[in-house]
mmCIF file of C-alpha atoms and ligand atoms in Angstrom:
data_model
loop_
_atom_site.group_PDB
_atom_site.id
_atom_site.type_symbol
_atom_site.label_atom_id
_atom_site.label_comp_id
_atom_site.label_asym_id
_atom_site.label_seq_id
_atom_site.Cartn_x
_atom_site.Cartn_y
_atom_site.Cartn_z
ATOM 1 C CA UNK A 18 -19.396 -10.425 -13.671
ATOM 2 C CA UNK A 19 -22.741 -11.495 -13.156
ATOM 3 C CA UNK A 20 -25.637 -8.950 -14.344
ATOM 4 C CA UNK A 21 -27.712 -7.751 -11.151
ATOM 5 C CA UNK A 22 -31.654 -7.728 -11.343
ATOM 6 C CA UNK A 23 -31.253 -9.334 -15.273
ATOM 7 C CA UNK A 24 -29.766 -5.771 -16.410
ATOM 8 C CA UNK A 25 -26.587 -5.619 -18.178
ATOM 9 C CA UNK A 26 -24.014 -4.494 -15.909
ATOM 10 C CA UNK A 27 -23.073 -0.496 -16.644
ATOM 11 C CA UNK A 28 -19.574 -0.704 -15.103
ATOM 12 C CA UNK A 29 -17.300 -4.039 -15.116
ATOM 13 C CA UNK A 30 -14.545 -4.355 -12.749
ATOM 14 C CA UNK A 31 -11.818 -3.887 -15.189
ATOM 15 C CA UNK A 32 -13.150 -0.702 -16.426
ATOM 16 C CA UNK A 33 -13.683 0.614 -12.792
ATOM 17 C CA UNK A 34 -10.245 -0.782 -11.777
ATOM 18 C CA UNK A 35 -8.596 1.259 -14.416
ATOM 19 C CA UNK A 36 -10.028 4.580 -13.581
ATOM 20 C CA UNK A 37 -9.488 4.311 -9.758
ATOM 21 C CA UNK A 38 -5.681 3.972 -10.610
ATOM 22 C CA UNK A 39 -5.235 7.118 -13.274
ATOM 23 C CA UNK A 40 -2.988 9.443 -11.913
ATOM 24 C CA UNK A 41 -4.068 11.091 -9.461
ATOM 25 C CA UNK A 42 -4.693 14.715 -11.082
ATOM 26 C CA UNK A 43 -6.227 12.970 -14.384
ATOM 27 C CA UNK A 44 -8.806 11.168 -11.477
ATOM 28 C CA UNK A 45 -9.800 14.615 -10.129
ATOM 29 C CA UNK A 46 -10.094 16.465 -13.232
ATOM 30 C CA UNK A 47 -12.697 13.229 -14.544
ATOM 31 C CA UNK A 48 -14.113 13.358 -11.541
ATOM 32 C CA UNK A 49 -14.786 17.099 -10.970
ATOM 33 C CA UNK A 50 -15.776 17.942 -14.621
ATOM 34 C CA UNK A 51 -18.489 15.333 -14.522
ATOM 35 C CA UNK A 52 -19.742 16.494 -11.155
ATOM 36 C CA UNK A 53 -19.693 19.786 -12.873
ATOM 37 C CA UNK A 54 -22.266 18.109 -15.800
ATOM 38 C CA UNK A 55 -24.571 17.272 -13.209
ATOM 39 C CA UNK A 56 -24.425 19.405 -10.215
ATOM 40 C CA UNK A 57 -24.177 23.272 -8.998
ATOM 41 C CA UNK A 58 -20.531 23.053 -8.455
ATOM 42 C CA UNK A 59 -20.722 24.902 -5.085
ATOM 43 C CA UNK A 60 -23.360 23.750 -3.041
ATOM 44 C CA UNK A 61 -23.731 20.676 -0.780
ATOM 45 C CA UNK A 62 -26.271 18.871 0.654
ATOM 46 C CA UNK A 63 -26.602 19.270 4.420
ATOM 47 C CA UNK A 64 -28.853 15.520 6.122
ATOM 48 C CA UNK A 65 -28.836 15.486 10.048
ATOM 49 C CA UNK A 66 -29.010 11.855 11.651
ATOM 50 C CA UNK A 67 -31.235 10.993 14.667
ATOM 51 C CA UNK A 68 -31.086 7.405 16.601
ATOM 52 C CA UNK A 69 -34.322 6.928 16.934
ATOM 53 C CA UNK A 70 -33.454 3.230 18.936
ATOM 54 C CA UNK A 71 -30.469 2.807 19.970
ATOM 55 C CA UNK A 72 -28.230 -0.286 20.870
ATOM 56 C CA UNK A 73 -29.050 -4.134 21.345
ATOM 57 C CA UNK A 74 -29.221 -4.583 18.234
ATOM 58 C CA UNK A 75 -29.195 -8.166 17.081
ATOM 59 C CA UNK A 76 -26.526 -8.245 14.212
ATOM 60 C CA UNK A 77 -23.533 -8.576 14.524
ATOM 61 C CA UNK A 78 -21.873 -5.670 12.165
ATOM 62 C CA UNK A 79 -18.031 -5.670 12.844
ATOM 63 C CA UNK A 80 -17.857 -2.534 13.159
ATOM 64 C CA UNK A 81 -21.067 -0.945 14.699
ATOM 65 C CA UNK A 82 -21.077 0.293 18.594
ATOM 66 C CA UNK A 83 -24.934 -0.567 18.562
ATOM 67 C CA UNK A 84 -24.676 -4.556 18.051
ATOM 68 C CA UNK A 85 -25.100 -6.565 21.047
ATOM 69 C CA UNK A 86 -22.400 -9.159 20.283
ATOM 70 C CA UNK A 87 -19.936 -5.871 20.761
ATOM 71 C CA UNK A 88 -19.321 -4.714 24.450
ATOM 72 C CA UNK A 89 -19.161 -0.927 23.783
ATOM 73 C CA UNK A 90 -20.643 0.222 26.704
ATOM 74 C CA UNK A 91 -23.243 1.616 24.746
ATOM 75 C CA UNK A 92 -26.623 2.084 26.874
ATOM 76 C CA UNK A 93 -29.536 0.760 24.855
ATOM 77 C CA UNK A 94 -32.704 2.755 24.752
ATOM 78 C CA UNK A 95 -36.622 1.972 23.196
ATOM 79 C CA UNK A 96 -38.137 3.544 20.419
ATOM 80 C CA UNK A 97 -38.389 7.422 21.047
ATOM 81 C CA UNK A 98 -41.637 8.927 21.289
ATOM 82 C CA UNK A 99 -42.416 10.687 17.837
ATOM 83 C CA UNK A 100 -43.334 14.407 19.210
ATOM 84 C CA UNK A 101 -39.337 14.354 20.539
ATOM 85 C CA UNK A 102 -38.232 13.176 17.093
ATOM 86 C CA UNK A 103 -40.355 16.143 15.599
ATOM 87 C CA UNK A 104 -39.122 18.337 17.852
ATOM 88 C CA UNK A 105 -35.664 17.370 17.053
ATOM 89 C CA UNK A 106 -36.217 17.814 13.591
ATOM 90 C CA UNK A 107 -37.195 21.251 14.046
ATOM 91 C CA UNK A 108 -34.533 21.710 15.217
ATOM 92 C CA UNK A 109 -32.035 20.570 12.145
ATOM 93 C CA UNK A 110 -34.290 22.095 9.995
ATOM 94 C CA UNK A 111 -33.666 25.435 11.864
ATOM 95 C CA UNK A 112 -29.886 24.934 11.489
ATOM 96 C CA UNK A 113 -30.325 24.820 7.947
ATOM 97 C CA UNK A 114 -30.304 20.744 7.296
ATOM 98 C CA UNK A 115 -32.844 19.854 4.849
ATOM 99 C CA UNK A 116 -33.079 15.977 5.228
ATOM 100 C CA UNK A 117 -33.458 14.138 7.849
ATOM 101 C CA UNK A 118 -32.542 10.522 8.487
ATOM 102 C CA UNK A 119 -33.498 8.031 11.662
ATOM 103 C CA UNK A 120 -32.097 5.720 12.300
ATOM 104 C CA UNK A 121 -32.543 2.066 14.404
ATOM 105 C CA UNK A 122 -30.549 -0.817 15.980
ATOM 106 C CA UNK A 123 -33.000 -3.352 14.278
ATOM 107 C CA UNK A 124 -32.812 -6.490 12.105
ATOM 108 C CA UNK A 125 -35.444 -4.747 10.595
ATOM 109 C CA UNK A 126 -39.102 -3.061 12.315
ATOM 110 C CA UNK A 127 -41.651 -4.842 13.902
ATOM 111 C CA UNK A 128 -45.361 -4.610 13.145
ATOM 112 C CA UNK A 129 -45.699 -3.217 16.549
ATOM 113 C CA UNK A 130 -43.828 -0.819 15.595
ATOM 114 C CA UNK A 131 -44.799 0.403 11.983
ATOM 115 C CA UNK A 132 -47.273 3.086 13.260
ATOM 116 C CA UNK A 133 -45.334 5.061 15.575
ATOM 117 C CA UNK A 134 -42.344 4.842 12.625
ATOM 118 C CA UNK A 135 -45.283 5.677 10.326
ATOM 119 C CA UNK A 136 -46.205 9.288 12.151
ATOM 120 C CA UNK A 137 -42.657 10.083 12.782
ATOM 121 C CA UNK A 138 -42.657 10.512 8.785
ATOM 122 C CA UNK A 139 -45.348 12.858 8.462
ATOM 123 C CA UNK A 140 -44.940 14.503 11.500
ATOM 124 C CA UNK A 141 -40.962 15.170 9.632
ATOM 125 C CA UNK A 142 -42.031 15.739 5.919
ATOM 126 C CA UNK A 143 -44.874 18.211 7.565
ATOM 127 C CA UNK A 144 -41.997 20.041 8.861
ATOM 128 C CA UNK A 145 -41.284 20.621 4.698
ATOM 129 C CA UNK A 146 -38.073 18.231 5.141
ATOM 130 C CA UNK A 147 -36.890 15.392 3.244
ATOM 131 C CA UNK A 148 -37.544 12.669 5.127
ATOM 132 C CA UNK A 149 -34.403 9.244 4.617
ATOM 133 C CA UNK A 150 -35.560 6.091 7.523
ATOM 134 C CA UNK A 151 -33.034 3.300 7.994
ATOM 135 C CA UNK A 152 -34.571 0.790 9.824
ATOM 136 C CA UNK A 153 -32.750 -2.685 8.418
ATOM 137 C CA UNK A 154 -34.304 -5.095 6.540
ATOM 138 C CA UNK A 155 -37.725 -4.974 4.981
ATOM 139 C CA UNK A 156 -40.445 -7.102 3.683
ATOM 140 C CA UNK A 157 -42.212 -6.103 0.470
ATOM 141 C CA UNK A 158 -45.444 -5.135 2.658
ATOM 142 C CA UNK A 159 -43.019 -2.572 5.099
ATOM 143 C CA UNK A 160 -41.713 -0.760 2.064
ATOM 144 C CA UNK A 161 -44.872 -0.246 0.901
ATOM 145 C CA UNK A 162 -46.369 0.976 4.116
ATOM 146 C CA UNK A 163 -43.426 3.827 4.715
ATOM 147 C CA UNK A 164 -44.093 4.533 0.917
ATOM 148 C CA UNK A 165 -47.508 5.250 1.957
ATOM 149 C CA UNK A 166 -46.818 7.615 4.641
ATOM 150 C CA UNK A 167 -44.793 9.759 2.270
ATOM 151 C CA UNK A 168 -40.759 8.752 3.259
ATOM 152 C CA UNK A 169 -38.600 9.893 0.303
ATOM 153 C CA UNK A 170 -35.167 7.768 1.287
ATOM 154 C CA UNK A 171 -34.450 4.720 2.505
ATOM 155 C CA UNK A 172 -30.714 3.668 3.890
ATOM 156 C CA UNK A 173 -29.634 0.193 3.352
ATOM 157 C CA UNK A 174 -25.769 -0.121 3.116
ATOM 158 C CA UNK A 175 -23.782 -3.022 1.262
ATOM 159 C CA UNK A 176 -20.960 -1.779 3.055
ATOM 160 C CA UNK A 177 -18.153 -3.446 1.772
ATOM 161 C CA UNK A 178 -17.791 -5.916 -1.458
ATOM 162 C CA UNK A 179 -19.651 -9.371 -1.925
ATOM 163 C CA UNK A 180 -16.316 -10.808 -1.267
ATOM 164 C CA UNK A 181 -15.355 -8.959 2.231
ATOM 165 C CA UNK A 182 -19.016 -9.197 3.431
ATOM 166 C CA UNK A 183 -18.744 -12.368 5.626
ATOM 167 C CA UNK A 184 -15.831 -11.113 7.099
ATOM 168 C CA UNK A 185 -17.177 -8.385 8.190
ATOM 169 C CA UNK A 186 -21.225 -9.347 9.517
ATOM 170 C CA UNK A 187 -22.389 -13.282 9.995
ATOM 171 C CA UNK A 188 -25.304 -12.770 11.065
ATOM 172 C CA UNK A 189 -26.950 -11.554 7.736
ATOM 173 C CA UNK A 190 -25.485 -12.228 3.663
ATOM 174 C CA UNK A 191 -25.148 -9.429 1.097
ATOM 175 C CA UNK A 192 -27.715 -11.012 -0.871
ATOM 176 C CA UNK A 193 -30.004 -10.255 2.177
ATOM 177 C CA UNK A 194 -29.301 -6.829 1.713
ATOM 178 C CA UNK A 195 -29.779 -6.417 -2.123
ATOM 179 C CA UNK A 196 -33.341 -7.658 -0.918
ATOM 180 C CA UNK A 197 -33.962 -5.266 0.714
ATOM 181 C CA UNK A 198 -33.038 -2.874 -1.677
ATOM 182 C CA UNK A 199 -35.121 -4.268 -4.379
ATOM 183 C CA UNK A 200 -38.280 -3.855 -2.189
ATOM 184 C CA UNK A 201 -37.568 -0.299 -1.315
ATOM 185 C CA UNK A 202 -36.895 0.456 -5.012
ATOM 186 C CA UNK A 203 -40.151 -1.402 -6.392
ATOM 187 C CA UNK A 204 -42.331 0.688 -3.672
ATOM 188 C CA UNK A 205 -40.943 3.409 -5.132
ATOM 189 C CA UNK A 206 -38.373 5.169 -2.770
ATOM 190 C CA UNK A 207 -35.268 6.559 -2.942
ATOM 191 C CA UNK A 208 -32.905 4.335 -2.327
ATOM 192 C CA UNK A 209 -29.371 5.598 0.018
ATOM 193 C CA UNK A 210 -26.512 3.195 -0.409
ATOM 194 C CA UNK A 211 -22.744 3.130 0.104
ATOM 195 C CA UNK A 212 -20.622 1.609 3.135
ATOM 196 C CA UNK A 213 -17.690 1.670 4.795
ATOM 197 C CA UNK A 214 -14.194 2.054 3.951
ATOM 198 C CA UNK A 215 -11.134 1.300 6.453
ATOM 199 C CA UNK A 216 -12.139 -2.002 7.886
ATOM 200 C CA UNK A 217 -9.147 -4.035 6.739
ATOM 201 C CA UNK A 218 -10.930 -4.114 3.432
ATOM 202 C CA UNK A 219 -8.647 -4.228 0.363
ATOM 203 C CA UNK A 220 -8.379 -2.290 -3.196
ATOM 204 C CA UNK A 221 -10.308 -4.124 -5.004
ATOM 205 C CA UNK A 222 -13.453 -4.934 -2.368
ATOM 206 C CA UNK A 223 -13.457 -0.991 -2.412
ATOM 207 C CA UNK A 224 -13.862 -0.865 -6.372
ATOM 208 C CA UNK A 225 -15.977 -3.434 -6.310
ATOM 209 C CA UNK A 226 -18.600 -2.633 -3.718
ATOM 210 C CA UNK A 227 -18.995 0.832 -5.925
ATOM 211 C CA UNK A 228 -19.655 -1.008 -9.218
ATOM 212 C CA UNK A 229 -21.869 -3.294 -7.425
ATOM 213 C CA UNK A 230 -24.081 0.291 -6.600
ATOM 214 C CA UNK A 231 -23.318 1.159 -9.932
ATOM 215 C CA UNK A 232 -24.644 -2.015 -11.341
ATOM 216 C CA UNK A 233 -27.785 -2.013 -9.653
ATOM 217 C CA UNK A 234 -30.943 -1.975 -12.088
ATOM 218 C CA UNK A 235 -30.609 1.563 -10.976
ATOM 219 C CA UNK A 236 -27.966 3.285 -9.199
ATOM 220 C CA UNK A 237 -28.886 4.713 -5.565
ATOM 221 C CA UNK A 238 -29.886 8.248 -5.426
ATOM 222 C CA UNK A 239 -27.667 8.670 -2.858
ATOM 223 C CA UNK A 240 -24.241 7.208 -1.971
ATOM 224 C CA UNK A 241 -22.726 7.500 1.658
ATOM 225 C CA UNK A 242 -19.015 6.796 1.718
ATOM 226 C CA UNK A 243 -18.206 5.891 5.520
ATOM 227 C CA UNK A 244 -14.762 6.413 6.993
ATOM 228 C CA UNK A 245 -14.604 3.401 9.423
ATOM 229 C CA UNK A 246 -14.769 5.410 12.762
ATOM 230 C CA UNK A 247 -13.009 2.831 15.416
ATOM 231 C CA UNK A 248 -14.986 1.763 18.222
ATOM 232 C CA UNK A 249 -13.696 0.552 21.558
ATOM 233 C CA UNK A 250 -15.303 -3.296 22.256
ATOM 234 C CA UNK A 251 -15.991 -3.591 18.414
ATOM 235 C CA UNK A 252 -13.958 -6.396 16.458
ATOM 236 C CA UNK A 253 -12.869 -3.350 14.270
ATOM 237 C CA UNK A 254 -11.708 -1.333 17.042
ATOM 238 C CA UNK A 255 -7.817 -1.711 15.753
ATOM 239 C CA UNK A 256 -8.387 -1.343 12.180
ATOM 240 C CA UNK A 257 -5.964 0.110 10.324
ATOM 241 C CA UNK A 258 -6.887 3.663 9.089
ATOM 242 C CA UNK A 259 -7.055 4.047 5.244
ATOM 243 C CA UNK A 260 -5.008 6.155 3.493
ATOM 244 C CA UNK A 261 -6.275 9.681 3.231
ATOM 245 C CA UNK A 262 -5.336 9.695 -0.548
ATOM 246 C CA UNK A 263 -7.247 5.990 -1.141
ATOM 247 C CA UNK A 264 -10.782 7.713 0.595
ATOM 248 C CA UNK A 265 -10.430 10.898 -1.739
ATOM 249 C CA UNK A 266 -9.654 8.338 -4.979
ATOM 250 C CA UNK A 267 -13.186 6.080 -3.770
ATOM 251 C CA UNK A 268 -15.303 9.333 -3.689
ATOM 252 C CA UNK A 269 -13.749 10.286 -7.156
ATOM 253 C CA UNK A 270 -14.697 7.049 -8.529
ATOM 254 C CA UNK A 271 -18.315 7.058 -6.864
ATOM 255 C CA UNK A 272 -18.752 10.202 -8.544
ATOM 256 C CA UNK A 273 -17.677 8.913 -11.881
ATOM 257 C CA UNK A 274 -19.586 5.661 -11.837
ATOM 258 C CA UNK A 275 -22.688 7.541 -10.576
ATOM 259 C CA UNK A 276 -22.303 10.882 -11.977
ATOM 260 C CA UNK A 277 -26.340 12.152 -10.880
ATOM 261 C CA UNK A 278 -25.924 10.542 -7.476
ATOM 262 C CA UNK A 279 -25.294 12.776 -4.109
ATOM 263 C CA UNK A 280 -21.667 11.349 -3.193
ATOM 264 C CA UNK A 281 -22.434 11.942 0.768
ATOM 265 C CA UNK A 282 -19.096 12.308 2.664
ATOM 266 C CA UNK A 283 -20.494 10.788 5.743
ATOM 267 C CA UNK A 284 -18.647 8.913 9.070
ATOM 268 C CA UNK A 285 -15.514 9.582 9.903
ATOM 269 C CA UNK A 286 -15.367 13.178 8.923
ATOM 270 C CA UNK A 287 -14.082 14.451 12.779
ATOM 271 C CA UNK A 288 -10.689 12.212 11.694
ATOM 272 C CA UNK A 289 -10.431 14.391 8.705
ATOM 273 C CA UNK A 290 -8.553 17.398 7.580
ATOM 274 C CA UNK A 291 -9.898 20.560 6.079
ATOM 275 C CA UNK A 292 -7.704 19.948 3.431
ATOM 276 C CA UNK A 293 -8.896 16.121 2.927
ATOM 277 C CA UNK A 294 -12.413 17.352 2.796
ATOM 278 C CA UNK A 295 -11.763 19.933 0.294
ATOM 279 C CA UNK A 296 -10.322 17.158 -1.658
ATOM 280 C CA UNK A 297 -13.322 14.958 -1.032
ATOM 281 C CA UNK A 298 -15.262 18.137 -2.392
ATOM 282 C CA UNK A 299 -13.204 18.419 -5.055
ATOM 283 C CA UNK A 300 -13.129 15.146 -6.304
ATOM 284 C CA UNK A 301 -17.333 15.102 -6.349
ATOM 285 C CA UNK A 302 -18.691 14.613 -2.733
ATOM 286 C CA UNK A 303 -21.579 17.030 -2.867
ATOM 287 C CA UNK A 304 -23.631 16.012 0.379
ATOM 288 C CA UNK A 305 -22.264 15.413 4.433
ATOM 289 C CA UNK A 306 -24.136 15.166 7.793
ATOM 290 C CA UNK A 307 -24.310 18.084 9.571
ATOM 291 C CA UNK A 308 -24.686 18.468 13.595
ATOM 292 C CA UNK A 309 -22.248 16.974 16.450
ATOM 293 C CA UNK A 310 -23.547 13.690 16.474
ATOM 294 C CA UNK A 311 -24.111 10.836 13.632
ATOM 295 C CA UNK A 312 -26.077 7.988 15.192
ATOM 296 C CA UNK A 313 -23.787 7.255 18.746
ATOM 297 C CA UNK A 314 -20.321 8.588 17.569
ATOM 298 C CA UNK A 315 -19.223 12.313 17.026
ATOM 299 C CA UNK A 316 -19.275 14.212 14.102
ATOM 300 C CA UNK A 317 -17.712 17.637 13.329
ATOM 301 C CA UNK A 318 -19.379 20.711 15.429
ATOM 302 C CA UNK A 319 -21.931 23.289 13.111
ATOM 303 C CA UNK A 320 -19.096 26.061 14.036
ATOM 304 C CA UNK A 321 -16.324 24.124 12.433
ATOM 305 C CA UNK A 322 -18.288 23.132 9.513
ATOM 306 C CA UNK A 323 -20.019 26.761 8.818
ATOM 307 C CA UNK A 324 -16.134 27.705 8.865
ATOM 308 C CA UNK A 325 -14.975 25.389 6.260
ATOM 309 C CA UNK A 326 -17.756 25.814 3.920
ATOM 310 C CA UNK A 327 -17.013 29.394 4.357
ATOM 311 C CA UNK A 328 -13.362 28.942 3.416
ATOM 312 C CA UNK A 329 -14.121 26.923 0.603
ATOM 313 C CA UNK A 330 -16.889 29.523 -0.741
ATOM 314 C CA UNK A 331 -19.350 26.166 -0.272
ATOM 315 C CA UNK A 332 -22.833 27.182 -0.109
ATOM 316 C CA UNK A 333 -25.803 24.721 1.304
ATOM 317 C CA UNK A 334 -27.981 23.397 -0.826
ATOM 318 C CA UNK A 335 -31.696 24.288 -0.121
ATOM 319 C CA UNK A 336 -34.351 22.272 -1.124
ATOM 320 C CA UNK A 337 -36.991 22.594 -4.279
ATOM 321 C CA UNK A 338 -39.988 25.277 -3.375
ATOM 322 C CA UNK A 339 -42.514 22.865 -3.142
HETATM 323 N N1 SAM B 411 -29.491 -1.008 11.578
HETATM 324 C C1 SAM B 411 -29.595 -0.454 10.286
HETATM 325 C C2 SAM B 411 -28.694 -1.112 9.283
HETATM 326 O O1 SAM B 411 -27.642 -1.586 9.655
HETATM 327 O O2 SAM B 411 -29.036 -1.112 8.111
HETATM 328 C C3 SAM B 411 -29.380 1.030 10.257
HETATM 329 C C4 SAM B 411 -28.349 1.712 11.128
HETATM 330 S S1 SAM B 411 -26.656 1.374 10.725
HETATM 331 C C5 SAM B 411 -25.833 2.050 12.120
HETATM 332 C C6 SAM B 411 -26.316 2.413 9.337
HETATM 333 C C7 SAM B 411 -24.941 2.403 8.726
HETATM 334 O O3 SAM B 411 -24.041 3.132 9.529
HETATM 335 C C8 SAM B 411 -24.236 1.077 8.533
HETATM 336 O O4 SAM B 411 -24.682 0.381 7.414
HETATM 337 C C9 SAM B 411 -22.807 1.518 8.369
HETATM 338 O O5 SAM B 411 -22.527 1.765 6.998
HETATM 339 C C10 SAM B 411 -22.731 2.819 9.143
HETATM 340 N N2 SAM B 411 -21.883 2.669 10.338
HETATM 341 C C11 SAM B 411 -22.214 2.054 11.483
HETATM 342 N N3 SAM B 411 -21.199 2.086 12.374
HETATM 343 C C12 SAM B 411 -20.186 2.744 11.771
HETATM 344 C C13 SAM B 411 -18.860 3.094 12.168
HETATM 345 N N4 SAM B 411 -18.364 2.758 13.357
HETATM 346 N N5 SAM B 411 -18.092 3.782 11.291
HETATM 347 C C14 SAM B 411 -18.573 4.128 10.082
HETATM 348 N N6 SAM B 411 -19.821 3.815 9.646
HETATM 349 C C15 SAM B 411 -20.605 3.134 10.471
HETATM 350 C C1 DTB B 412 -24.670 5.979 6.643
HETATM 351 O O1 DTB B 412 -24.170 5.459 5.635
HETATM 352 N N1 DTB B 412 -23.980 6.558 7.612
HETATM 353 C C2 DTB B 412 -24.856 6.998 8.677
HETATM 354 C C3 DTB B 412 -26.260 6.727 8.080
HETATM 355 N N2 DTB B 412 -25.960 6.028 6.875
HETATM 356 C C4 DTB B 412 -27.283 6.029 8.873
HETATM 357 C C5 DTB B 412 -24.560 6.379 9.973
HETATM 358 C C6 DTB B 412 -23.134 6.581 10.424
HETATM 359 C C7 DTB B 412 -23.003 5.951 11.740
HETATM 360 C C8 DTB B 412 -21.688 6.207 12.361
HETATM 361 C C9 DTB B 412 -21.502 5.509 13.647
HETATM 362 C C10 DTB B 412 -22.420 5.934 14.756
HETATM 363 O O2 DTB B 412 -22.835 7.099 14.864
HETATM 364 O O3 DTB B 412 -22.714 5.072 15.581
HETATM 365 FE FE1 SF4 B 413 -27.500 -3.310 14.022
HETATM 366 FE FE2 SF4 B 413 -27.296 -1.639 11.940
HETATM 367 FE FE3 SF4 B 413 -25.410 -1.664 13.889
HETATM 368 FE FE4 SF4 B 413 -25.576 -3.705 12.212
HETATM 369 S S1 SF4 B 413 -25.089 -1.578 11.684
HETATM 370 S S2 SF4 B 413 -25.372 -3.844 14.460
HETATM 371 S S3 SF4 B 413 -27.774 -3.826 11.865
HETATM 372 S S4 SF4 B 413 -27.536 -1.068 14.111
#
């Protein structure tokens, strides 16, 4: 395996390979006493998503309702104005959320655009929230510039493995996206990275996309594992669904690769049982998006979520008094 960044590689594929196939119960236990090392045990990490410009986007991502090359029928809309994206903030905040992450349909931002995205930061962090953008790619300059007007998290996801990659998006290469990541990292912000599991993707791209994270020069702060959520008009749209027990074995072995990372059970969760989200919990997930909808598609409603945290004795993390 070839070192990322000049580092020598933490994780190699063999070693990663072997612990996503342990028996299932000797998984868990690894899994859960190392998220015990690190975290409190019972609290997760609430983030609410905004899409801050939606649709026409210029990519092509497989499996993404926003990309112009995929007849969703989504209705494309221009960058919002930033006292709405305050307001909506507010909002989350309110509802007990203590990050908040905007999104856009973008290659990556324009310079036209940079001041607006700029406010919408510290209008957000003034609100005493974390503050995650994800915005596509960015030049070295960009980073630097959202550094400056205080973001804490930036979203880039590999999404699948170096392998799967083209199969998935043409219009960009996963080099192009470890960029990226390299100029959010040397401006000095948090970097959020996962992807997306269920797209026809096999065993092995899963491992390896997580010891790719693992391997960076340093692992993500935060790790989104996606459940592919199928969209009519998408190339994806007939996926087959992954097995529940394969999802719950990935967020094990995220939390076991990167045992300080949040593990954020993110997408797909509305196709998910109580009981496979305890197991996600269980198995290390320690972060989800709260609030009925991720960026275009649904996502559980606060009622059933306040329920199943309460059933699980689950308690919300709060933030750091500041
Ligand atoms: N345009 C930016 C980019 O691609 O980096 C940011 C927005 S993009 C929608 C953010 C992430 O959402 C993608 O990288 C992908 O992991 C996830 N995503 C998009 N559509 C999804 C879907 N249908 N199911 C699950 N995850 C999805
Ligand atoms: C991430 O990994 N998942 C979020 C966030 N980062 C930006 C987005 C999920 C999008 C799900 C599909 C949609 O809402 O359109
Ligand atoms: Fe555009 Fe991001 Fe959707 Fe890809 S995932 S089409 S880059 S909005």
């Amino acid at each position: 395996m070839e070192p990322i960044g000049g580092a020598l590689p933490r994780w190699s594929r063999d070693a990663a390979a072997a612990i996503h196939d342990m028996p299932f119960n000797d998984l868990i236990f690894l899994a859960q006493t190392i998220h015990r090392q690190n975290f409190d045990r019972n609290q997760v990490q609430l983030s609410r998503l905004l899409s801050i410009k939606t649709g026409g986007c210029p990519e092509d991502c497989g499996y993404c309702s926003q990309s112009a090359h995929n007849p969703s029928g989504l209705q494309a809309s221009k960058l919002m104005e930033v006292e709405r994206v305050v307001a909506e903030a507010r909002k989350a905040r309110d509802a007990g959320a203590t990050r908040y992450c905007m999104g856009a349909a973008w290659r990556g931002p324009k310079e036209r655009d940079m001041d607006a995205i700029a406010a919408m930061i510290e209008g957000v962090k003034a609100l005493g929230m974390e503050t995650c953008m994800t915005l596509g790619m960015l030049e070295p300059d960009q980073a630097q510039r959202l550094k400056a007007a205080g973001l804490d998290y930036y979203n880039h996801n590999i999404d699948t493995s170096e392998r799967y990659y083209g199969d998935v998006v043409s219009t960009r290469t996963f080099a192009d996206r470890l960029e990226t990541l390299g100029h959010v990292r040397e401006a000095g912000i948090k970097v959020c990275c996962g992807g997306i599991v269920g797209m026809g993707e096999e065993k092995a791209d899963r491992i390896d996309m997580l010891v790719t994270l693992a391997n960076l020069p340093e692992p993500p702060e935060s790790v989104p594992i996606n459940m592919l959520i199928p969209i009519p008009g998408t190339p994806l749209a007939k996926a087959d669904p992954i097995d529940p027990i394969a999802f719950v074995r990935l967020v094990a072995l995220a939390r076991i690769l990167m045992p300080k990372s949040d593990v954020r059970l993110s997408a797909g969760r509305t196709a998910m049982s109580d009981e496979m989200q305890a197991l996600c919990f269980f198995a290390g997930a320690n972060s989800i998006f709260v609030g009925d909808t991720l960026l275009t598609a649904q996502n559980p409603q606060e009622d059933k979520d306040i329920a199943l945290f309460s059933r699980l004795g689950i308690q919300p993390m709060e933030l750091p008094a500041r």
